[in-house]
Amino acid sequence: NCITGSTLSLSLSCLSLPLPPTEDDVDLEALVNDMNSSFESLYSTCSSVQSESVPLLQHNGQVHRDHHRSAPMPPHTHTSNSELQHSTTSPKQRRRRSQPMHILAVRRLQEEEQQLRTSSLPAIPNPFPELSGSPVLSPGSLPPCQPSGTYIINIFSEDGMGKVVEIPADMTARDLCQLLVYKSHCVDDNSWALVEHHPLLGLERCLEDHELVVQVQASMTSEGRFLFRKNYAKYEFFRNPLNFFPEHMVAWCQETNGAIPPSQLLQNFLNSSSCPEIQAFLYVKEMGRKSWKKLYVFLRRSGLYFSTKGTSKEPRHLQLLADLEDSNVFTVTTGKKLHSAPTDYEFCIKPNKRTELKELRMLCTEDEQSRTSWMTAFRLFKYGIVLYQNYKIPQQRKTLSHFSTPVRSVSENSLVAMDFSGRIGRVIDNPLEAQSAAMEEGNAWRKRSQRMNILGSPSPLHPCLLNSVIHRTQLWFHGRITREESHRMIHQQGQVDGLFLLRDSQSNPKAFVLTLCHHQKIKHFQILPCEEDGQIFFSLDDGSTKFTDLIQLVEFYQLNRGVLPCKLKHPCTLVAL
């Protein structure tokens, strides 16, 4: 237990690294005094040695090797003549012969060694301390391991059919959606989304455009899957912010007595320093039980809280419900059946790990607008300005990040607009002229006279027969689906104003039904056939406005509201992968 002078000299030399001499070196006396105090604190921990230890180094820079008189000096600890010469050398000469590390680096080294002393990982000397700022490579200072290579991802469509896609490790959800649009020959209107779906838990959420697909797949369970479908409501908040948050839900609105400009509300939601607080009553499911409680809940950037005393905001009355940083918000599709929810408008906060059903935080609102507001606020509080950048990127970037081919279908790549009205044909380069020519060509078949074959029966291109079946080729027509299925499709693709689909009527086999979403409510309008001069027309307003086919009807109400609460804007579309 006795510490000899040679041992101390060896320890001092280990901490002094030979470096080339420079003019800005640290004073050796200051370094020695600091190390003297460090060694004294280290030796004081040795409880077995009861004798008092003499300071290792004095202010005159000479080494004193006098220890307890009762302890004999070991033979190998005598001082040579060369060592005495070194001890009497001036500080300036000693600096030139041995250059120690900077005093701040030595202190950081001691702190790192103290922290890693209890760890199983040894301290690894850092060969480049000037780059990382630390002379020791600790586990926290090591760069995170990024995925590399290619991965296999299974993507499913609404009909249950799947497609296997090989993607790089750094591919985002937006890039994968553009790849699927390109491979499926769909129209890229920046409304396609990748959905994380958990059928056993009844949960699903839309991946953000900047999320890495491989990382999301690593946190999913074996029963989880990715779905590819439309989502028109993904960035609807940036288009109509005031339609999402009622005044009673935003604490910032109550303090200013309402009257908030849309730009100011949007700026406050995106600003990390001053963000409004969302508050309202929610039904909260108790952990591990089937019972629900109605609590006053607050959503802040630090997390989701509830008040234990009415609507009090005092810190002593607030308890944390969920953290925003390591969680995601999901829509619950089987709330009443699986969780006995009090309403149909349930959502869930799920940690970013493979969790069980009992670890989920289930919440429930009174109506659809409140659920949409809470889920949108959760995304805004978590991602902030990143969401706005995702919303603006499609308007600035027209090509794929991983693919040089523009997002166009095969038919668009192989066809061009032509004009054959003159002596020779010409290619129409003007987009407006090409669009006008396409509309004229589409309407030409409606004006053709009835063609008869030799037997006098209508030909296969008879206008009456064609009018009755031409709509079945459109993406917005879904055939014989039920009323409940149409509701489900509207819910899944985002309840925005103008989202619509057409289907066969279940009560009248000759009629059709227009399903339209307005103010997050789904309405149904029956389209009845009417006959005039031996020709069949379709009308939505009891014959006041008649159309020869459903395509004409849809095109009219896309430009005019008519008897509808809003124009037809977004077709509810299904894609087959």
mmCIF file of C-alpha atoms in Angstrom, residues 48-329:
data_model
loop_
_atom_site.group_PDB
_atom_site.id
_atom_site.type_symbol
_atom_site.label_atom_id
_atom_site.label_comp_id
_atom_site.label_asym_id
_atom_site.label_seq_id
_atom_site.Cartn_x
_atom_site.Cartn_y
_atom_site.Cartn_z
ATOM 1 C CA SER A 48 -5.355 0.917 4.496
ATOM 2 C CA VAL A 49 -2.568 3.474 4.815
ATOM 3 C CA GLN A 50 -3.090 5.455 8.033
ATOM 4 C CA SER A 51 0.022 7.594 7.851
ATOM 5 C CA GLU A 52 -0.108 11.142 6.607
ATOM 6 C CA SER A 53 1.273 11.727 3.162
ATOM 7 C CA VAL A 54 3.544 14.660 2.353
ATOM 8 C CA PRO A 55 2.694 16.860 -0.660
ATOM 9 C CA LEU A 56 4.158 15.400 -3.763
ATOM 10 C CA LEU A 57 5.388 18.629 -5.334
ATOM 11 C CA GLN A 58 6.222 21.943 -3.719
ATOM 12 C CA HIS A 59 5.829 25.412 -5.180
ATOM 13 C CA ASN A 60 9.504 25.589 -6.059
ATOM 14 C CA GLY A 61 8.977 22.773 -8.558
ATOM 15 C CA GLN A 62 11.258 20.249 -6.742
ATOM 16 C CA VAL A 63 10.130 16.763 -5.896
ATOM 17 C CA HIS A 64 10.136 15.738 -2.171
ATOM 18 C CA ARG A 65 10.377 12.015 -1.666
ATOM 19 C CA ASP A 66 10.260 11.946 2.181
ATOM 20 C CA HIS A 67 7.675 9.455 3.358
ATOM 21 C CA HIS A 68 6.791 8.108 6.745
ATOM 22 C CA ARG A 69 9.980 7.514 8.693
ATOM 23 C CA SER A 70 8.897 4.069 9.847
ATOM 24 C CA ALA A 71 8.559 2.861 6.237
ATOM 25 C CA PRO A 72 11.928 1.772 4.842
ATOM 26 C CA MET A 73 12.904 2.909 1.399
ATOM 27 C CA PRO A 74 12.797 0.046 -1.109
ATOM 28 C CA PRO A 75 16.023 -0.616 -2.923
ATOM 29 C CA HIS A 76 14.650 0.161 -6.320
ATOM 30 C CA THR A 77 13.343 3.621 -5.387
ATOM 31 C CA HIS A 78 16.654 5.501 -4.987
ATOM 32 C CA THR A 79 17.150 8.716 -6.960
ATOM 33 C CA SER A 80 19.816 8.842 -9.620
ATOM 34 C CA ASN A 81 22.020 11.812 -10.496
ATOM 35 C CA SER A 82 20.189 12.385 -13.765
ATOM 36 C CA GLU A 83 16.882 12.647 -11.941
ATOM 37 C CA LEU A 84 18.335 15.238 -9.560
ATOM 38 C CA GLN A 85 19.560 17.255 -12.494
ATOM 39 C CA HIS A 86 16.094 17.155 -14.027
ATOM 40 C CA SER A 87 14.530 18.315 -10.770
ATOM 41 C CA THR A 88 16.811 21.352 -10.562
ATOM 42 C CA THR A 89 16.248 22.374 -14.179
ATOM 43 C CA SER A 90 14.351 25.600 -14.849
ATOM 44 C CA PRO A 91 10.631 25.374 -15.783
ATOM 45 C CA LYS A 92 11.309 26.776 -19.257
ATOM 46 C CA GLN A 93 13.846 24.033 -20.006
ATOM 47 C CA ARG A 94 11.513 21.338 -18.684
ATOM 48 C CA ARG A 95 8.734 22.573 -20.974
ATOM 49 C CA ARG A 96 10.988 22.159 -23.958
ATOM 50 C CA ARG A 97 11.919 18.598 -23.028
ATOM 51 C CA SER A 98 8.423 17.299 -22.222
ATOM 52 C CA GLN A 99 5.161 18.931 -23.353
ATOM 53 C CA PRO A 100 2.148 17.982 -21.169
ATOM 54 C CA MET A 101 -1.505 17.995 -22.270
ATOM 55 C CA HIS A 102 -3.631 21.060 -21.792
ATOM 56 C CA ILE A 103 -5.031 21.416 -18.266
ATOM 57 C CA LEU A 104 -8.652 21.377 -19.527
ATOM 58 C CA ALA A 105 -7.986 18.169 -21.414
ATOM 59 C CA VAL A 106 -6.526 16.601 -18.257
ATOM 60 C CA ARG A 107 -9.609 17.543 -16.259
ATOM 61 C CA ARG A 108 -11.891 16.131 -18.921
ATOM 62 C CA LEU A 109 -9.818 12.959 -18.915
ATOM 63 C CA GLN A 110 -10.235 12.597 -15.157
ATOM 64 C CA GLU A 111 -13.984 13.176 -15.404
ATOM 65 C CA GLU A 112 -14.369 10.641 -18.209
ATOM 66 C CA GLU A 113 -12.367 8.049 -16.271
ATOM 67 C CA GLN A 114 -14.517 8.621 -13.184
ATOM 68 C CA GLN A 115 -17.702 8.140 -15.222
ATOM 69 C CA LEU A 116 -16.466 5.035 -17.001
ATOM 70 C CA ARG A 117 -15.019 3.449 -13.863
ATOM 71 C CA THR A 118 -18.311 1.724 -13.081
ATOM 72 C CA SER A 119 -18.961 0.835 -16.714
ATOM 73 C CA SER A 120 -18.020 -2.450 -18.308
ATOM 74 C CA LEU A 121 -16.599 -0.644 -21.343
ATOM 75 C CA PRO A 122 -12.992 0.484 -20.961
ATOM 76 C CA ALA A 123 -11.892 4.019 -21.776
ATOM 77 C CA ILE A 124 -10.596 4.124 -25.353
ATOM 78 C CA PRO A 125 -8.016 6.850 -26.111
ATOM 79 C CA ASN A 126 -9.257 9.166 -28.836
ATOM 80 C CA PRO A 127 -6.621 9.652 -31.563
ATOM 81 C CA PHE A 128 -8.321 12.891 -32.678
ATOM 82 C CA PRO A 129 -9.388 14.787 -29.520
ATOM 83 C CA GLU A 130 -9.469 18.098 -31.377
ATOM 84 C CA LEU A 131 -12.344 16.834 -33.561
ATOM 85 C CA SER A 132 -14.702 15.439 -30.914
ATOM 86 C CA GLY A 133 -13.637 17.630 -27.977
ATOM 87 C CA SER A 134 -12.992 14.605 -25.754
ATOM 88 C CA PRO A 135 -9.701 12.697 -25.229
ATOM 89 C CA VAL A 136 -11.648 9.487 -24.526
ATOM 90 C CA LEU A 137 -14.169 7.740 -26.761
ATOM 91 C CA SER A 138 -17.169 7.066 -24.538
ATOM 92 C CA PRO A 139 -20.308 5.198 -25.714
ATOM 93 C CA GLY A 140 -22.252 8.461 -25.845
ATOM 94 C CA SER A 141 -19.641 10.167 -28.028
ATOM 95 C CA LEU A 142 -19.588 7.421 -30.640
ATOM 96 C CA PRO A 143 -21.654 8.204 -33.771
ATOM 97 C CA PRO A 144 -24.976 6.345 -34.023
ATOM 98 C CA CYS A 145 -25.028 3.312 -36.210
ATOM 99 C CA GLN A 146 -26.843 4.154 -39.419
ATOM 100 C CA PRO A 147 -28.498 1.413 -41.468
ATOM 101 C CA SER A 148 -26.879 0.624 -44.768
ATOM 102 C CA GLY A 149 -27.483 -1.623 -47.732
ATOM 103 C CA THR A 150 -30.855 -2.587 -49.179
ATOM 104 C CA TYR A 151 -33.954 -3.974 -47.477
ATOM 105 C CA ILE A 152 -37.061 -5.833 -48.575
ATOM 106 C CA ILE A 153 -40.378 -4.096 -47.812
ATOM 107 C CA ASN A 154 -43.845 -5.564 -48.307
ATOM 108 C CA ILE A 155 -46.478 -3.023 -49.383
ATOM 109 C CA PHE A 156 -50.197 -3.840 -49.452
ATOM 110 C CA SER A 157 -53.077 -2.136 -51.232
ATOM 111 C CA GLU A 158 -56.668 -1.764 -50.044
ATOM 112 C CA ASP A 159 -57.740 -5.003 -51.724
ATOM 113 C CA GLY A 160 -55.169 -7.017 -49.747
ATOM 114 C CA MET A 161 -52.789 -7.577 -52.644
ATOM 115 C CA GLY A 162 -49.134 -6.985 -51.892
ATOM 116 C CA LYS A 163 -45.965 -5.958 -53.678
ATOM 117 C CA VAL A 164 -42.378 -6.654 -52.631
ATOM 118 C CA VAL A 165 -40.072 -3.667 -53.045
ATOM 119 C CA GLU A 166 -36.319 -3.514 -52.514
ATOM 120 C CA ILE A 167 -35.314 -0.097 -51.191
ATOM 121 C CA PRO A 168 -32.133 1.509 -49.819
ATOM 122 C CA ALA A 169 -31.784 2.057 -46.095
ATOM 123 C CA ASP A 170 -32.059 5.841 -46.344
ATOM 124 C CA MET A 171 -35.270 5.952 -48.377
ATOM 125 C CA THR A 172 -37.974 8.124 -46.864
ATOM 126 C CA ALA A 173 -41.708 7.559 -46.947
ATOM 127 C CA ARG A 174 -42.169 10.222 -49.613
ATOM 128 C CA ASP A 175 -39.599 8.624 -51.920
ATOM 129 C CA LEU A 176 -41.204 5.207 -51.522
ATOM 130 C CA CYS A 177 -44.630 6.635 -52.345
ATOM 131 C CA GLN A 178 -43.242 8.206 -55.512
ATOM 132 C CA LEU A 179 -41.652 4.898 -56.451
ATOM 133 C CA LEU A 180 -44.994 3.090 -56.017
ATOM 134 C CA VAL A 181 -46.785 5.803 -58.012
ATOM 135 C CA TYR A 182 -44.306 5.342 -60.820
ATOM 136 C CA LYS A 183 -44.548 1.543 -60.817
ATOM 137 C CA SER A 184 -48.366 1.530 -60.574
ATOM 138 C CA HIS A 185 -48.858 4.196 -63.296
ATOM 139 C CA CYS A 186 -50.855 6.441 -60.968
ATOM 140 C CA VAL A 187 -51.298 10.178 -61.129
ATOM 141 C CA ASP A 188 -48.885 11.840 -58.709
ATOM 142 C CA ASP A 189 -50.940 14.580 -57.041
ATOM 143 C CA ASN A 190 -48.841 14.576 -53.819
ATOM 144 C CA SER A 191 -51.674 12.975 -51.867
ATOM 145 C CA TRP A 192 -50.393 9.388 -51.724
ATOM 146 C CA ALA A 193 -49.236 8.169 -48.329
ATOM 147 C CA LEU A 194 -47.656 5.187 -46.639
ATOM 148 C CA VAL A 195 -49.731 3.910 -43.708
ATOM 149 C CA GLU A 196 -48.435 1.911 -40.746
ATOM 150 C CA HIS A 197 -51.212 -0.581 -39.980
ATOM 151 C CA HIS A 198 -51.557 -2.941 -37.001
ATOM 152 C CA PRO A 199 -54.621 -5.148 -37.615
ATOM 153 C CA LEU A 200 -54.559 -6.982 -34.261
ATOM 154 C CA LEU A 201 -54.342 -3.743 -32.276
ATOM 155 C CA GLY A 202 -56.717 -1.902 -34.606
ATOM 156 C CA LEU A 203 -54.255 0.977 -35.095
ATOM 157 C CA GLU A 204 -53.018 2.877 -38.107
ATOM 158 C CA ARG A 205 -51.157 6.094 -38.791
ATOM 159 C CA CYS A 206 -49.806 7.913 -41.811
ATOM 160 C CA LEU A 207 -46.018 8.054 -41.962
ATOM 161 C CA GLU A 208 -44.487 11.508 -42.176
ATOM 162 C CA ASP A 209 -42.692 12.208 -45.431
ATOM 163 C CA HIS A 210 -39.275 12.543 -43.797
ATOM 164 C CA GLU A 211 -39.426 9.276 -41.807
ATOM 165 C CA LEU A 212 -37.113 6.443 -42.828
ATOM 166 C CA VAL A 213 -39.150 3.392 -43.813
ATOM 167 C CA VAL A 214 -36.516 0.911 -42.623
ATOM 168 C CA GLN A 215 -36.440 2.416 -39.126
ATOM 169 C CA VAL A 216 -40.228 2.350 -38.867
ATOM 170 C CA GLN A 217 -40.313 -1.276 -39.976
ATOM 171 C CA ALA A 218 -37.744 -2.173 -37.289
ATOM 172 C CA SER A 219 -40.112 -0.915 -34.567
ATOM 173 C CA MET A 220 -43.148 -2.798 -35.929
ATOM 174 C CA THR A 221 -44.356 -6.200 -34.786
ATOM 175 C CA SER A 222 -44.632 -9.195 -37.077
ATOM 176 C CA GLU A 223 -48.332 -8.580 -37.690
ATOM 177 C CA GLY A 224 -47.778 -4.947 -38.709
ATOM 178 C CA ARG A 225 -47.801 -3.976 -42.365
ATOM 179 C CA PHE A 226 -47.516 -1.002 -44.700
ATOM 180 C CA LEU A 227 -50.498 0.173 -46.762
ATOM 181 C CA PHE A 228 -50.371 2.401 -49.830
ATOM 182 C CA ARG A 229 -53.350 4.695 -50.260
ATOM 183 C CA LYS A 230 -54.542 8.294 -50.586
ATOM 184 C CA ASN A 231 -54.597 10.762 -47.711
ATOM 185 C CA TYR A 232 -55.916 14.186 -48.673
ATOM 186 C CA ALA A 233 -56.011 15.464 -45.083
ATOM 187 C CA LYS A 234 -52.300 15.033 -44.391
ATOM 188 C CA TYR A 235 -51.487 18.732 -44.768
ATOM 189 C CA GLU A 236 -54.963 20.203 -44.676
ATOM 190 C CA PHE A 237 -54.049 22.165 -41.556
ATOM 191 C CA PHE A 238 -51.695 24.404 -43.546
ATOM 192 C CA ARG A 239 -54.464 25.207 -46.013
ATOM 193 C CA ASN A 240 -57.263 25.892 -43.511
ATOM 194 C CA PRO A 241 -55.798 26.261 -39.989
ATOM 195 C CA LEU A 242 -58.883 27.893 -38.489
ATOM 196 C CA ASN A 243 -61.090 24.945 -39.428
ATOM 197 C CA PHE A 244 -59.098 22.606 -37.194
ATOM 198 C CA PHE A 245 -58.905 24.250 -33.781
ATOM 199 C CA PRO A 246 -61.976 25.801 -32.174
ATOM 200 C CA GLU A 247 -61.323 28.780 -29.934
ATOM 201 C CA HIS A 248 -62.151 26.923 -26.730
ATOM 202 C CA MET A 249 -59.399 24.351 -27.417
ATOM 203 C CA VAL A 250 -56.482 26.781 -27.777
ATOM 204 C CA ALA A 251 -55.339 28.485 -24.569
ATOM 205 C CA TRP A 252 -53.577 31.206 -26.544
ATOM 206 C CA CYS A 253 -56.886 32.088 -28.214
ATOM 207 C CA GLN A 254 -58.644 32.477 -24.873
ATOM 208 C CA GLU A 255 -55.982 34.847 -23.575
ATOM 209 C CA THR A 256 -56.346 37.113 -26.626
ATOM 210 C CA ASN A 257 -60.158 36.813 -26.809
ATOM 211 C CA GLY A 258 -60.168 35.099 -30.194
ATOM 212 C CA ALA A 259 -59.912 36.943 -33.534
ATOM 213 C CA ILE A 260 -56.657 35.259 -34.603
ATOM 214 C CA PRO A 261 -55.372 35.719 -38.158
ATOM 215 C CA PRO A 262 -54.657 32.393 -39.882
ATOM 216 C CA SER A 263 -51.030 33.330 -40.530
ATOM 217 C CA GLN A 264 -50.458 34.201 -36.865
ATOM 218 C CA LEU A 265 -52.065 30.979 -35.649
ATOM 219 C CA LEU A 266 -49.912 28.950 -38.032
ATOM 220 C CA GLN A 267 -46.778 30.811 -36.972
ATOM 221 C CA ASN A 268 -47.451 30.180 -33.298
ATOM 222 C CA PHE A 269 -47.976 26.476 -33.877
ATOM 223 C CA LEU A 270 -44.683 26.155 -35.757
ATOM 224 C CA ASN A 271 -42.663 28.335 -33.390
ATOM 225 C CA SER A 272 -40.928 26.121 -30.838
ATOM 226 C CA SER A 273 -40.467 28.945 -28.309
ATOM 227 C CA SER A 274 -44.115 30.067 -28.148
ATOM 228 C CA CYS A 275 -46.610 27.374 -29.022
ATOM 229 C CA PRO A 276 -50.266 27.481 -27.996
ATOM 230 C CA GLU A 277 -51.605 24.945 -25.549
ATOM 231 C CA ILE A 278 -54.395 22.562 -26.555
ATOM 232 C CA GLN A 279 -56.867 21.808 -23.791
ATOM 233 C CA ALA A 280 -60.243 20.071 -23.573
ATOM 234 C CA PHE A 281 -62.058 17.225 -21.866
ATOM 235 C CA LEU A 282 -61.135 13.746 -23.098
ATOM 236 C CA TYR A 283 -62.129 10.221 -22.212
ATOM 237 C CA VAL A 284 -59.016 8.444 -20.947
ATOM 238 C CA LYS A 285 -58.843 4.662 -20.618
ATOM 239 C CA GLU A 286 -57.274 3.447 -17.393
ATOM 240 C CA MET A 287 -54.144 1.345 -17.840
ATOM 241 C CA GLY A 288 -54.893 -2.360 -17.496
ATOM 242 C CA ARG A 289 -58.655 -1.797 -17.134
ATOM 243 C CA LYS A 290 -61.687 -1.471 -19.352
ATOM 244 C CA SER A 291 -63.073 1.607 -17.608
ATOM 245 C CA TRP A 292 -62.845 5.142 -18.993
ATOM 246 C CA LYS A 293 -62.590 8.468 -17.137
ATOM 247 C CA LYS A 294 -63.420 11.940 -18.388
ATOM 248 C CA LEU A 295 -60.453 14.203 -17.591
ATOM 249 C CA TYR A 296 -59.323 17.699 -18.491
ATOM 250 C CA VAL A 297 -56.240 17.181 -20.664
ATOM 251 C CA PHE A 298 -53.480 19.593 -21.714
ATOM 252 C CA LEU A 299 -51.167 19.075 -24.681
ATOM 253 C CA ARG A 300 -47.834 20.875 -24.492
ATOM 254 C CA ARG A 301 -44.462 20.428 -26.122
ATOM 255 C CA SER A 302 -43.210 18.678 -23.011
ATOM 256 C CA GLY A 303 -45.971 16.067 -23.132
ATOM 257 C CA LEU A 304 -49.632 15.250 -22.578
ATOM 258 C CA TYR A 305 -50.958 16.002 -19.073
ATOM 259 C CA PHE A 306 -54.244 15.745 -17.214
ATOM 260 C CA SER A 307 -55.486 17.705 -14.221
ATOM 261 C CA THR A 308 -56.306 15.898 -10.987
ATOM 262 C CA LYS A 309 -58.452 18.815 -9.818
ATOM 263 C CA GLY A 310 -61.021 19.929 -12.359
ATOM 264 C CA THR A 311 -59.535 22.294 -14.938
ATOM 265 C CA SER A 312 -56.668 23.501 -12.745
ATOM 266 C CA LYS A 313 -53.345 24.180 -14.479
ATOM 267 C CA GLU A 314 -51.219 24.356 -11.369
ATOM 268 C CA PRO A 315 -48.117 22.144 -11.596
ATOM 269 C CA ARG A 316 -49.044 20.237 -8.431
ATOM 270 C CA HIS A 317 -52.355 19.183 -10.058
ATOM 271 C CA LEU A 318 -50.864 18.018 -13.375
ATOM 272 C CA GLN A 319 -49.804 14.445 -14.097
ATOM 273 C CA LEU A 320 -48.048 13.184 -17.209
ATOM 274 C CA LEU A 321 -50.081 10.945 -19.505
ATOM 275 C CA ALA A 322 -47.673 10.432 -22.402
ATOM 276 C CA ASP A 323 -44.419 11.739 -23.810
ATOM 277 C CA LEU A 324 -44.306 13.237 -27.294
ATOM 278 C CA GLU A 325 -40.666 12.627 -28.143
ATOM 279 C CA ASP A 326 -40.669 8.819 -28.186
ATOM 280 C CA SER A 327 -44.312 8.242 -29.203
ATOM 281 C CA ASN A 328 -46.600 8.452 -32.222
ATOM 282 C CA VAL A 329 -50.317 9.116 -32.490
#
